[in-house]
Amino acid sequence: MDRVAKDGAFAQGAIVIALATLLYLYLLFPILIIAPMSFGNRVELVFPPAHYSLDLYRDYFGSQDWLLVTYRSARIAVLASMIAMLAGVPGAYALARTEFPGKRILVLFIMSPMLVPLVVISLGLYLYYLRISLSGTVTGLVLAHAMYSVPFVVLTVRAGIEQLDERLERAAVIMGARYFRVFREVVLPQLSPSLVSAALFAFLMSFDEVVIAWFITGPTTMTLPVKMYSSIRWESAPVLAAIATILTVLSIVISLVGVALTRSRAAPK
Amino acid sequence: MTDIIGRRELVGFLGPVTSLMAFGLLLPLAFITYNSLGGEHLSLKAYTELFNSALFLKVTWTTIQISFSAALLSVVLAYPIALHLSRVSDRWRPLFMVLVLLPFWTSILVKSYSFVVVLGEHGLVNNGLVALGLPRLPLMFNRVGVLVGMTNYLVPFVVFPLLANLLGQSLELRRAAAVMGASDLRIFWQVTFPLSLPGLLAGGIMCFVISLGSFVTPALLGGRHDMMVANLIDFYTRESLDWSVASAIAVLLFAAGGTLLLLLGKVQGSKSLI
């Protein structure tokens, strides 16, 4: 035991711990600063606020404009994550359980929204949507966001499938169950924690996405991130502090649920 | 052996995801390539125009400089975090992982806005400097602002591959070094660090590629003289409405990113991509 401890002595030494602490703080810094500021007043954003109030939150919840784009983003994100799940989950299962020629290319293709610069995809969608009359439509945005979220769904679900016991599925097949029935009745119920976290992450991906939306939204489909982006760029209104905090709470909840679900799955092993 | 999914059913399982990607990704990419080549009347005009454009060359050079600095800084900043995460006990690791995952999942807009508030002329840092009787510093709308915003976004992208590498290293090697009497620092420099180079390089290349295409951070925190390639694409698309030039830039950006990622595949072995 003592030798194991010695191995980590440098990495657990004061210098590394001090540096790591500073760097964790640096990563968390934007959140740590903006959350207290959002409880300040609407005249001037200061840290720490001189006196605390809910003014900025009142501004947000009192603004038809902001609520409208929030609602629209949420609706688009729900639809996009549903499509991403419908496409991604069976895909992830097939990729995890079968071998076929060209599989690696297909995997690369499905993962490519994570690898291709977003601005390239966005320009492509913009030009292509103009041609097929999908620009500025909810349908166009939903499909684009679904495509963008799929790699995360596939990664999360595939990791979940790897924890499953393949023998259960084989047994079901031997007993004569059809492939789709095995998937529906044996695989999906066991996968539910991964499915929940995949759906939540897909929702967040779409809800937060700004570059694609910046290129392909029209005046009637403007999303929350696009409105935030323009607002930061042109006026930097204090109400943004409240919105940023609400968005952060949403990501905190989603990533904590994600971590909790992955842990509970690993625990019984 | 019974296959869990039959050949015929494979199409049913993979069809939807493949069609979604073909529609949302492949067709748009084909479309920009087509546009960059002048559409119906095939020509390389957009490309020759670009390579004769002082603006494009300047923006490309700025992009390379910023991306390289951002990647280098992110690697340096990520190392202590990955090292700490790799040595903390299995029980505590998820807790510290959350400290990296939270920023990773925080919207880039939230981060950028926060840095606008902090680094601005009347921001937190400058007000602090004034309170101490020091002059204000230009921290935003310049290289400093962009690099702060970018590294804050990129560090998690290095932490994950680096952590995987550090956790994958054999404990026996460090034990052997310890038994032979090497000091902790020496074990780190002569065993752990050299073995972590592939992970480090992978993280660095990933950051570089992500930076090359970054859009939001340079637009919100960068200066007027620090335009990056992605913003130039936006400029040509929206302001000068020159779609074939915008497409040509996008094709070049895609090609540069793709080449680097292939290199990354070589560094890490092809497993890295999934």
XYZ file of N, CA and C in Angstrom, chain A residues 3-4 6-12 16-17 19-20 23-24 26-31 33-34 37 44-48 83-84 86-88 90-95 97-101 104 106-121 123-132 134 143 146-148 150-152 154-155 158 166 169-170 173-174 178-180 182-183 201 204-205 208 210-211 214-215 224-226 228-229 232-233 236-241 243-245 247-248 251-252 255-256 259 263, chain B residues 1-10 12-14 16-18 20-29 31-32 34-35 40 76-81 83-91 94-118 122 124 127 147-153 155-156 159 171 174-175 178-179 182-185 187-189 206 209 213 215-216 219-220 230-231 233-234 237-239 241 243 246-251 253-254 257 261 270 273-274:
750
model
N 3.777 1.682 -1.119
C 4.437 1.961 -2.392
C 3.477 2.587 -3.387
N 2.241 2.127 -3.346
C 1.232 2.711 -4.220
C 1.090 4.194 -3.889
N 3.335 6.046 -2.627
C 4.529 6.755 -3.058
C 4.465 7.084 -4.558
N 3.889 6.145 -5.340
C 3.773 6.394 -6.778
C 3.070 7.701 -7.069
N 2.065 7.958 -6.255
C 1.283 9.147 -6.548
C 1.789 10.356 -5.792
N 2.923 10.214 -5.095
C 3.349 11.289 -4.190
C 3.517 12.630 -4.914
N 4.134 12.590 -6.096
C 4.317 13.866 -6.799
C 2.970 14.442 -7.220
N 2.173 13.539 -7.826
C 0.891 14.018 -8.336
C -0.044 14.431 -7.211
N 0.178 13.866 -6.017
C -0.673 14.280 -4.909
C 0.035 15.316 -4.053
N 0.977 20.110 -7.372
C -0.038 19.662 -8.327
C -1.430 19.976 -7.809
N -1.656 19.733 -6.526
C -2.988 19.999 -5.976
C -3.306 21.486 -6.059
N -2.035 23.716 -8.175
C -2.267 24.074 -9.588
C -3.621 23.577 -10.069
N -3.916 22.318 -9.733
C -5.183 21.749 -10.189
C -6.354 22.543 -9.608
N -6.820 25.676 -11.476
C -7.353 25.440 -12.818
C -8.816 25.019 -12.796
N -9.218 24.243 -11.777
C -10.653 23.947 -11.641
C -11.400 25.267 -11.480
N -10.469 28.187 -12.554
C -10.463 28.886 -13.835
C -11.576 28.361 -14.744
N -11.727 27.016 -14.779
C -12.774 26.447 -15.625
C -14.157 26.860 -15.143
N -14.319 26.895 -13.825
C -15.635 27.216 -13.270
C -15.873 28.718 -13.168
N -14.806 29.487 -13.354
C -14.847 30.925 -13.138
C -16.054 31.632 -13.784
N -16.310 31.401 -15.086
C -17.441 32.110 -15.698
C -18.746 31.874 -14.946
N -18.963 30.619 -14.512
C -20.213 30.306 -13.812
C -20.208 30.965 -12.441
N -18.810 33.568 -11.415
C -18.935 35.024 -11.451
C -20.349 35.454 -11.843
N -20.862 34.799 -12.881
C -22.104 35.300 -13.461
C -23.301 35.005 -12.570
N -23.714 37.703 -9.903
C -24.024 38.970 -10.563
C -25.464 39.049 -11.034
N -26.249 48.364 -13.158
C -24.837 48.066 -13.382
C -24.530 46.664 -12.879
N -23.836 45.881 -13.715
C -23.444 44.544 -13.281
C -22.148 44.632 -12.502
N -22.212 44.322 -11.209
C -20.979 44.349 -10.424
C -20.827 43.059 -9.645
N -19.579 42.765 -9.328
C -19.317 41.578 -8.518
C -18.511 41.977 -7.305
N -18.879 41.605 -6.095
C -20.218 41.081 -5.777
C -21.233 42.211 -5.791
N -35.917 13.013 -32.603
C -35.450 12.443 -33.876
C -34.054 11.836 -33.713
N -33.205 12.541 -32.964
C -31.856 12.020 -32.755
C -31.896 10.673 -32.037
N -34.532 8.488 -32.048
C -35.130 7.488 -32.937
C -34.119 6.978 -33.949
N -33.250 7.876 -34.423
C -32.256 7.457 -35.407
C -31.042 6.848 -34.716
N -30.621 7.474 -33.611
C -29.336 7.106 -33.004
C -29.346 5.812 -32.201
N -31.225 2.814 -32.345
C -31.061 1.563 -33.102
C -29.703 1.505 -33.799
N -29.243 2.663 -34.299
C -27.945 2.721 -34.962
C -26.838 2.306 -34.014
N -26.866 2.852 -32.790
C -25.831 2.533 -31.807
C -25.846 1.038 -31.499
N -27.045 0.458 -31.408
C -27.165 -0.964 -31.095
C -26.546 -1.810 -32.201
N -26.891 -1.469 -33.444
C -26.346 -2.229 -34.565
C -24.818 -2.111 -34.606
N -24.311 -0.906 -34.322
C -22.856 -0.714 -34.361
C -22.172 -1.487 -33.238
N -23.264 -4.332 -31.838
C -23.459 -5.778 -31.836
C -23.142 -6.499 -33.139
N -22.795 -5.758 -34.183
C -22.502 -6.474 -35.427
C -21.206 -5.984 -36.056
N -20.655 -6.848 -36.844
C -19.486 -6.502 -37.649
C -19.899 -6.627 -39.105
N -19.538 -5.658 -39.897
C -19.813 -5.777 -41.327
C -18.791 -4.942 -42.067
N -18.577 -5.248 -43.363
C -17.564 -4.496 -44.109
C -17.956 -3.019 -44.202
N -16.250 0.769 -40.145
C -15.445 1.876 -39.621
C -15.721 3.192 -40.337
N -18.542 3.925 -41.749
C -19.878 4.348 -41.334
C -19.810 5.033 -39.961
N -19.028 4.455 -39.051
C -18.877 5.058 -37.723
C -18.306 6.463 -37.855
N -17.289 6.585 -38.674
C -16.662 7.885 -38.888
C -17.687 8.883 -39.444
N -18.490 8.404 -40.355
C -19.512 9.238 -40.985
C -20.537 9.717 -39.947
N -20.979 8.770 -39.092
C -21.992 9.121 -38.096
C -21.411 10.067 -37.039
N -20.109 9.913 -36.748
C -19.484 10.767 -35.745
C -19.065 12.127 -36.308
N -19.117 12.276 -37.643
C -18.484 13.453 -38.226
C -19.036 14.820 -37.800
N -20.288 14.948 -37.362
C -20.683 16.275 -36.873
C -19.811 16.772 -35.707
N -19.160 15.843 -35.004
C -18.251 16.261 -33.937
C -16.904 16.697 -34.492
N -16.603 16.279 -35.715
C -15.256 16.490 -36.250
C -15.190 17.597 -37.293
N -16.239 17.720 -38.079
C -16.249 18.758 -39.111
C -16.527 20.113 -38.439
N -15.744 21.155 -38.777
C -16.007 22.463 -38.166
C -17.472 22.864 -38.350
N -18.067 23.300 -37.255
C -19.485 23.606 -37.258
C -19.854 24.663 -38.293
N -18.924 25.619 -38.497
C -19.240 26.698 -39.420
C -19.321 26.180 -40.858
N -18.573 25.126 -41.150
C -18.626 24.521 -42.490
C -19.992 23.861 -42.693
N -20.408 23.057 -41.691
C -21.725 22.421 -41.756
C -22.805 23.490 -41.877
N -22.696 26.618 -43.044
C -22.755 27.256 -44.359
C -23.398 26.302 -45.368
N -22.987 25.023 -45.301
C -23.556 24.023 -46.193
C -25.067 23.953 -46.037
N -25.527 23.877 -44.784
C -26.966 23.805 -44.541
C -27.667 25.058 -45.045
N -27.036 26.215 -44.819
C -27.625 27.474 -45.241
C -27.882 27.486 -46.745
N -26.841 27.144 -47.514
C -26.964 27.174 -48.972
C -27.932 26.116 -49.483
N -27.828 24.918 -48.879
C -28.659 23.793 -49.298
C -30.127 24.064 -48.951
N -30.365 24.610 -47.765
C -31.737 24.915 -47.344
C -32.362 26.006 -48.208
N -31.537 26.963 -48.660
C -32.068 27.986 -49.558
C -32.604 27.321 -50.818
N -31.847 26.337 -51.294
C -32.210 25.658 -52.524
C -33.498 24.858 -52.373
N -33.643 24.174 -51.198
C -34.822 23.314 -51.046
C -35.907 23.980 -50.192
N -35.976 25.268 -47.178
C -36.114 24.924 -45.761
C -35.502 26.002 -44.868
N -34.229 19.314 -38.038
C -33.434 18.273 -38.704
C -31.940 18.534 -38.516
N -31.019 17.709 -34.975
C -31.056 16.270 -34.758
C -29.753 15.640 -35.269
N -29.344 16.062 -36.466
C -28.100 15.559 -37.048
C -26.915 15.884 -36.129
N -26.918 17.103 -35.594
C -25.824 17.561 -34.739
C -25.772 16.780 -33.415
N -26.854 13.595 -32.922
C -26.751 12.146 -33.070
C -25.443 11.538 -32.526
N -24.266 12.132 -32.811
C -23.048 11.508 -32.300
C -23.057 11.330 -30.780
N -23.640 12.304 -30.070
C -23.675 12.198 -28.614
C -24.613 11.089 -28.171
N -25.295 8.395 -29.963
C -24.649 7.135 -30.307
C -23.549 6.801 -29.287
N -22.733 7.789 -28.935
C -21.657 7.544 -27.958
C -22.220 7.098 -26.614
N -24.051 3.671 -26.904
C -23.116 2.582 -27.173
C -22.347 2.205 -25.915
N -24.480 -9.655 -23.289
C -24.918 -10.026 -24.624
C -25.656 -11.367 -24.628
N -29.441 -11.420 -24.911
C -29.984 -11.198 -26.243
C -29.867 -12.464 -27.088
N -28.717 -13.118 -26.975
C -28.529 -14.360 -27.736
C -29.568 -15.396 -27.332
N -32.775 -14.683 -28.945
C -32.763 -15.024 -30.371
C -32.920 -16.529 -30.540
N -32.211 -17.298 -29.711
C -32.291 -18.753 -29.811
C -33.710 -19.229 -29.511
N -37.874 -12.413 -32.698
C -37.397 -11.674 -33.853
C -36.452 -10.573 -33.391
N -35.606 -10.121 -34.325
C -34.568 -9.152 -33.956
C -35.131 -7.883 -33.332
N -36.192 -7.348 -33.946
C -36.733 -6.091 -33.428
C -37.376 -6.293 -32.058
N -36.318 -8.504 -29.813
C -35.203 -8.587 -28.868
C -34.796 -7.179 -28.473
N -34.682 -6.323 -29.464
C -34.264 -4.950 -29.228
C -35.260 -4.243 -28.299
N -28.869 14.912 -22.937
C -27.727 15.570 -23.570
C -28.094 16.059 -24.972
N -29.953 19.220 -24.603
C -29.071 20.343 -24.253
C -28.242 20.803 -25.449
N -27.761 19.830 -26.241
C -26.982 20.157 -27.436
C -27.762 21.105 -28.348
N -28.678 24.671 -26.654
C -27.532 25.583 -26.516
C -26.883 25.958 -27.838
N -25.621 27.413 -31.201
C -25.758 28.761 -31.742
C -25.274 28.918 -33.189
N -24.224 28.191 -33.588
C -23.631 28.486 -34.897
C -24.550 28.072 -36.054
N -27.537 30.294 -36.048
C -27.214 31.643 -36.539
C -27.296 31.703 -38.054
N -26.866 30.620 -38.708
C -26.873 30.602 -40.165
C -28.252 30.321 -40.746
N -33.200 30.997 -28.750
C -32.633 31.678 -27.584
C -31.135 31.966 -27.753
N -30.311 30.952 -28.131
C -28.872 31.252 -28.281
C -28.595 32.326 -29.334
N -29.358 32.320 -30.432
C -29.124 33.329 -31.474
C -29.448 34.724 -30.941
N -29.360 35.577 -27.807
C -28.307 35.900 -26.830
C -27.047 36.390 -27.537
N -26.689 35.658 -28.590
C -25.482 36.007 -29.342
C -25.563 37.440 -29.863
N -25.362 39.910 -26.868
C -24.022 40.094 -26.298
C -23.189 40.952 -27.236
N -23.359 40.702 -28.531
C -22.555 41.379 -29.512
C -22.874 42.868 -29.601
N -25.101 43.848 -24.918
C -24.702 43.240 -23.660
C -25.645 43.613 -22.503
N -26.926 43.411 -22.708
C -27.930 43.769 -21.701
C -27.753 42.965 -20.415
N -27.925 43.625 -19.242
C -27.754 42.933 -17.964
C -28.657 41.715 -17.790
N -29.830 41.717 -18.437
C -30.745 40.581 -18.293
C -30.069 39.277 -18.720
N -29.039 39.408 -19.567
C -28.291 38.220 -20.001
C -27.685 37.456 -18.828
N -27.345 38.173 -17.755
C -26.761 37.491 -16.596
C -27.759 36.496 -16.013
N -30.299 35.102 -17.660
C -30.500 34.021 -18.638
C -29.331 33.037 -18.593
N -28.113 33.605 -18.532
C -26.922 32.748 -18.469
C -26.985 31.851 -17.246
N -27.446 32.380 -16.132
C -27.516 31.579 -14.912
C -28.562 30.476 -15.041
N -29.526 29.053 -17.815
C -28.951 28.047 -18.726
C -27.931 27.181 -18.009
N -27.139 27.823 -17.145
C -26.111 27.075 -16.428
C -26.740 26.075 -15.475
N -27.689 23.152 -17.456
C -26.583 22.230 -17.792
C -26.071 21.497 -16.563
N -26.093 22.164 -15.395
C -25.640 21.478 -14.179
C -26.560 20.295 -13.891
N -25.905 17.562 -16.515
C -24.652 16.786 -16.397
C -24.607 15.982 -15.105
N -25.224 16.481 -14.024
C -25.258 15.682 -12.789
C -26.104 14.423 -12.970
N -24.019 12.017 -14.986
C -22.976 11.360 -14.190
C -23.596 10.318 -13.260
N -22.873 6.282 -13.224
C -22.332 5.647 -12.018
C -23.197 4.486 -11.572
N -22.915 -19.733 -34.349
C -23.257 -18.548 -33.544
C -24.448 -17.822 -34.170
N -25.417 -17.507 -33.357
C -26.568 -16.765 -33.865
C -26.271 -15.280 -33.818
N -26.466 -14.610 -34.929
C -26.275 -13.153 -34.904
C -27.472 -12.510 -34.233
N -27.181 -11.479 -33.428
C -28.291 -10.828 -32.733
C -29.115 -10.003 -33.702
N -28.418 -9.428 -34.677
C -29.143 -8.679 -35.699
C -28.857 -9.326 -37.039
N -29.898 -9.640 -37.777
C -29.712 -10.264 -39.076
C -29.264 -9.260 -40.117
N -28.758 -9.791 -41.203
C -28.286 -8.923 -42.298
C -29.380 -7.988 -42.789
N -30.563 -8.575 -42.982
C -31.636 -7.776 -43.551
C -32.062 -6.670 -42.590
N -32.091 -7.025 -41.287
C -32.537 -6.060 -40.288
C -31.518 -4.929 -40.078
N -30.289 -5.200 -40.458
C -29.239 -4.202 -40.284
C -29.635 -2.882 -40.952
N -32.615 -1.796 -41.368
C -33.626 -1.176 -40.528
C -33.022 -0.451 -39.347
N -31.966 -1.031 -38.768
C -31.329 -0.412 -37.611
C -30.464 0.791 -37.988
N -29.764 0.664 -39.098
C -28.814 1.719 -39.464
C -29.367 2.718 -40.474
N -32.129 4.761 -40.563
C -32.524 6.119 -40.152
C -31.329 7.028 -39.869
N -30.351 6.527 -39.109
C -29.232 7.387 -38.740
C -28.408 7.759 -39.967
N -28.256 6.783 -40.875
C -27.479 7.074 -42.082
C -28.185 8.103 -42.964
N -30.290 10.420 -41.954
C -30.237 11.718 -41.305
C -28.894 12.400 -41.567
N -27.819 11.600 -41.498
C -26.480 12.153 -41.735
C -26.291 12.540 -43.197
N -26.837 11.701 -44.087
C -26.703 11.997 -45.513
C -27.404 13.305 -45.836
N -28.597 13.476 -45.242
C -29.377 14.678 -45.504
C -28.750 15.908 -44.846
N -28.370 15.773 -43.575
C -27.956 16.947 -42.809
C -26.487 17.283 -42.944
N -25.689 16.349 -43.471
C -24.257 16.569 -43.472
C -23.639 16.394 -44.846
N -23.918 15.218 -45.449
C -23.266 14.904 -46.711
C -23.736 15.821 -47.841
N -25.052 15.990 -47.956
C -25.581 16.868 -49.004
C -25.094 18.305 -48.840
N -25.171 18.889 -47.627
C -24.640 20.250 -47.464
C -23.162 20.350 -47.826
N -22.366 19.338 -47.435
C -20.939 19.388 -47.766
C -20.734 19.316 -49.275
N -22.814 20.301 -51.389
C -23.330 21.550 -51.919
C -22.315 22.686 -51.838
N -21.572 22.764 -50.728
C -20.575 23.844 -50.669
C -19.416 23.572 -51.620
N -19.657 22.082 -54.502
C -20.235 22.479 -55.795
C -20.228 24.005 -55.946
N -20.663 24.690 -54.908
C -20.704 26.158 -54.942
C -19.321 26.782 -55.060
N -22.806 25.848 -61.749
C -23.013 25.246 -63.071
C -21.822 25.439 -64.016
N -1.070 22.966 -21.687
C -0.353 23.292 -20.449
C -1.324 23.363 -19.261
N -2.476 23.986 -19.502
C -3.444 24.144 -18.411
C -4.131 22.829 -18.061
N -4.288 21.959 -19.066
C -5.018 20.711 -18.815
C -4.166 19.700 -18.046
N -2.849 19.803 -18.189
C -1.992 18.754 -17.623
C -2.162 18.570 -16.115
N -2.050 19.648 -15.323
C -2.206 19.448 -13.876
C -3.572 18.863 -13.507
N -4.602 19.247 -14.251
C -5.942 18.719 -13.952
C -5.978 17.221 -14.217
N -3.514 15.165 -14.378
C -2.624 14.485 -13.438
C -3.332 14.297 -12.102
N -3.972 15.346 -11.641
C -4.702 15.265 -10.382
C -5.825 14.234 -10.469
N -6.594 14.288 -11.558
C -7.709 13.346 -11.719
C -7.219 11.903 -11.787
N -6.039 11.707 -12.392
C -5.564 10.338 -12.567
C -5.075 9.738 -11.250
N -4.723 10.603 -10.292
C -4.167 10.051 -9.056
C -5.126 10.063 -7.881
N -6.233 10.782 -8.060
C -7.201 10.820 -6.976
C -7.882 9.444 -6.931
N -8.372 9.036 -5.747
C -8.889 7.665 -5.637
C -10.174 7.509 -6.458
N -10.464 6.249 -6.825
C -11.632 5.978 -7.673
C -12.915 6.518 -7.069
N -12.952 6.558 -5.756
C -14.168 7.031 -5.083
C -14.378 8.515 -5.308
N -15.105 10.762 -9.604
C -16.318 11.330 -10.227
C -16.628 12.727 -9.730
N -16.369 12.990 -8.466
C -16.647 14.311 -7.911
C -15.807 15.376 -8.607
N -14.502 15.082 -8.760
C -13.635 16.069 -9.428
C -13.923 16.140 -10.919
N -14.340 14.986 -11.484
C -14.708 14.982 -12.903
C -15.835 15.985 -13.156
N -16.732 16.089 -12.195
C -17.849 17.018 -12.346
C -17.329 18.442 -12.538
N -16.214 18.768 -11.890
C -15.648 20.112 -12.010
C -15.158 20.386 -13.433
N -14.867 19.324 -14.183
C -14.472 19.506 -15.585
C -15.685 19.377 -16.500
N -16.597 18.464 -16.117
C -17.773 18.226 -16.955
C -18.735 19.412 -16.959
N -18.858 20.067 -15.815
C -19.758 21.227 -15.760
C -19.362 22.300 -16.755
N -18.103 22.747 -16.739
C -17.709 23.732 -17.750
C -17.866 23.173 -19.157
N -17.583 21.874 -19.338
C -17.685 21.260 -20.657
C -19.111 21.387 -21.198
N -20.097 21.240 -20.325
C -21.480 21.303 -20.762
C -22.067 22.701 -20.657
N -21.297 23.661 -20.162
C -21.818 25.024 -20.083
C -21.785 25.652 -21.466
N -22.852 26.336 -21.795
C -22.947 26.962 -23.114
C -21.790 27.919 -23.359
N -21.266 27.887 -24.577
C -20.167 28.777 -24.951
C -20.609 30.237 -24.862
N -21.899 30.465 -25.026
C -22.414 31.829 -24.923
C -22.354 32.330 -23.488
N -22.681 31.438 -22.557
C -22.622 31.814 -21.145
C -21.186 32.178 -20.781
N -20.249 31.328 -21.224
C -18.843 31.594 -20.923
C -18.387 32.902 -21.539
N -18.710 33.079 -22.815
C -18.257 34.291 -23.494
C -18.858 35.526 -22.841
N -20.143 35.455 -22.523
C -20.786 36.614 -21.896
C -20.117 36.939 -20.569
N -19.844 35.879 -19.816
C -19.202 36.075 -18.531
C -17.844 36.761 -18.695
N -17.077 36.334 -19.684
C -15.766 36.967 -19.901
C -15.908 38.392 -20.429
N -16.984 38.655 -21.165
C -17.232 40.033 -21.597
C -17.393 40.917 -20.358
N -18.159 40.401 -19.399
C -18.420 41.164 -18.176
C -17.147 41.315 -17.327
N -16.340 40.261 -17.319
C -15.158 40.267 -16.455
C -14.006 41.067 -17.070
N -14.770 48.264 -18.185
C -15.244 48.536 -16.829
C -15.609 47.225 -16.151
N -14.780 43.451 -14.135
C -14.299 43.065 -12.813
C -12.795 43.295 -12.647
N -11.810 47.103 -12.875
C -12.237 47.829 -11.691
C -11.347 47.505 -10.499
N -7.909 34.403 -26.335
C -7.211 33.249 -25.776
C -7.807 32.810 -24.445
N -8.218 33.765 -23.619
C -8.870 33.393 -22.357
C -10.152 32.620 -22.652
N -10.964 33.170 -23.556
C -12.217 32.506 -23.895
C -12.003 31.132 -24.498
N -11.028 31.031 -25.398
C -10.791 29.747 -26.078
C -10.236 28.693 -25.129
N -9.249 29.052 -24.319
C -8.677 28.023 -23.439
C -9.733 27.553 -22.452
N -10.542 28.479 -21.956
C -11.569 28.074 -21.008
C -12.500 27.040 -21.629
N -12.735 27.183 -22.915
C -13.594 26.245 -23.622
C -12.855 24.940 -23.939
N -9.893 23.463 -22.604
C -9.180 22.619 -21.637
C -9.823 21.233 -21.437
N -11.162 21.151 -21.258
C -11.743 19.813 -21.091
C -11.439 18.862 -22.254
N -8.227 17.416 -21.331
C -8.246 16.623 -20.097
C -8.688 15.187 -20.386
N 1.150 0.855 -13.719
C 1.637 1.272 -12.403
C 3.007 0.649 -12.133
N 6.117 2.761 -12.789
C 6.432 3.761 -11.761
C 6.958 3.077 -10.516
N 6.392 1.921 -10.206
C 6.870 1.168 -9.050
C 8.324 0.781 -9.243
N 10.494 3.593 -8.677
C 10.570 3.938 -7.254
C 11.495 2.973 -6.521
N 11.387 1.693 -6.878
C 12.226 0.685 -6.225
C 13.705 0.959 -6.526
N 14.374 6.191 -7.716
C 14.120 7.491 -8.343
C 13.207 8.339 -7.447
N 13.459 9.641 -7.468
C 12.609 10.534 -6.679
C 11.273 10.703 -7.391
N 10.284 11.208 -6.672
C 8.954 11.367 -7.269
C 8.990 12.237 -8.507
N 9.730 13.328 -8.399
C 9.795 14.261 -9.515
C 10.451 13.599 -10.720
N 10.515 10.375 -11.337
C 9.569 9.398 -11.894
C 8.613 10.102 -12.840
N 8.169 11.277 -12.406
C 7.235 12.008 -13.254
C 7.886 12.372 -14.581
N 9.073 12.991 -14.525
C 9.696 13.477 -15.758
C 10.201 12.381 -16.671
N -6.499 18.059 -31.352
C -7.945 18.250 -31.236
C -8.264 19.731 -30.988
N -7.638 21.882 -34.074
C -8.691 21.739 -35.081
C -9.962 22.471 -34.644
N -11.860 26.295 -36.405
C -13.226 26.558 -36.829
C -14.026 27.396 -35.851
N -16.012 30.139 -33.830
C -16.845 31.195 -34.379
C -17.287 32.177 -33.297
N -17.875 31.636 -32.223
C -18.496 32.489 -31.211
C -17.462 33.297 -30.430
N -15.832 36.154 -32.301
C -16.813 37.194 -32.624
C -17.143 38.044 -31.402
N -17.169 37.408 -30.221
C -17.589 38.144 -29.030
C -16.433 38.733 -28.232
N -13.658 31.380 -39.529
C -15.093 31.119 -39.457
C -15.894 32.412 -39.584
N -15.373 33.491 -38.982
C -16.077 34.769 -39.059
C -15.982 35.370 -40.456
N -16.045 33.531 -43.147
C -17.084 32.810 -43.885
C -18.420 33.508 -43.669
N -18.689 33.851 -42.407
C -19.939 34.548 -42.079
C -20.015 35.883 -42.824
N -20.780 35.356 -46.404
C -22.129 34.828 -46.599
C -23.167 35.925 -46.426
N -22.987 36.728 -45.369
C -24.034 37.645 -44.964
C -23.837 39.050 -45.511
N -22.576 39.500 -45.556
C -22.365 40.900 -45.908
C -21.982 41.121 -47.361
N -22.216 38.719 -49.578
C -23.070 37.805 -50.336
C -22.332 37.063 -51.456
N -21.222 33.852 -52.168
C -21.324 32.496 -51.654
C -20.271 31.552 -52.202
N -17.280 32.225 -49.957
C -17.558 31.657 -48.631
C -17.404 30.140 -48.678
N -17.928 29.522 -49.739
C -17.835 28.067 -49.863
C -16.395 27.604 -50.034
N -15.629 28.364 -50.822
C -14.235 27.969 -51.029
C -13.474 28.000 -49.699
N -13.721 29.027 -48.877
C -13.061 29.077 -47.566
C -13.477 27.870 -46.731
N -14.791 27.559 -46.756
C -15.287 26.425 -45.977
C -14.635 25.122 -46.431
N -14.480 24.958 -47.753
C -13.849 23.738 -48.260
C -12.398 23.644 -47.765
N -11.120 25.063 -45.088
C -11.141 24.811 -43.643
C -11.413 23.341 -43.356
N -12.371 22.786 -44.079
C -12.719 21.380 -43.934
C -11.521 20.491 -44.269
N -8.848 20.783 -41.482
C -9.277 20.041 -40.299
C -9.201 18.539 -40.532
N -7.029 15.738 -38.520
C -7.667 14.653 -37.786
C -7.160 13.289 -38.244
N -6.478 4.112 -34.674
C -7.786 4.506 -35.198
C -8.902 4.379 -34.175
N -11.319 7.501 -32.664
C -12.466 8.212 -33.217
C -13.784 7.727 -32.661
N -13.808 6.565 -32.099
C -14.970 6.184 -31.294
C -14.535 5.162 -30.254
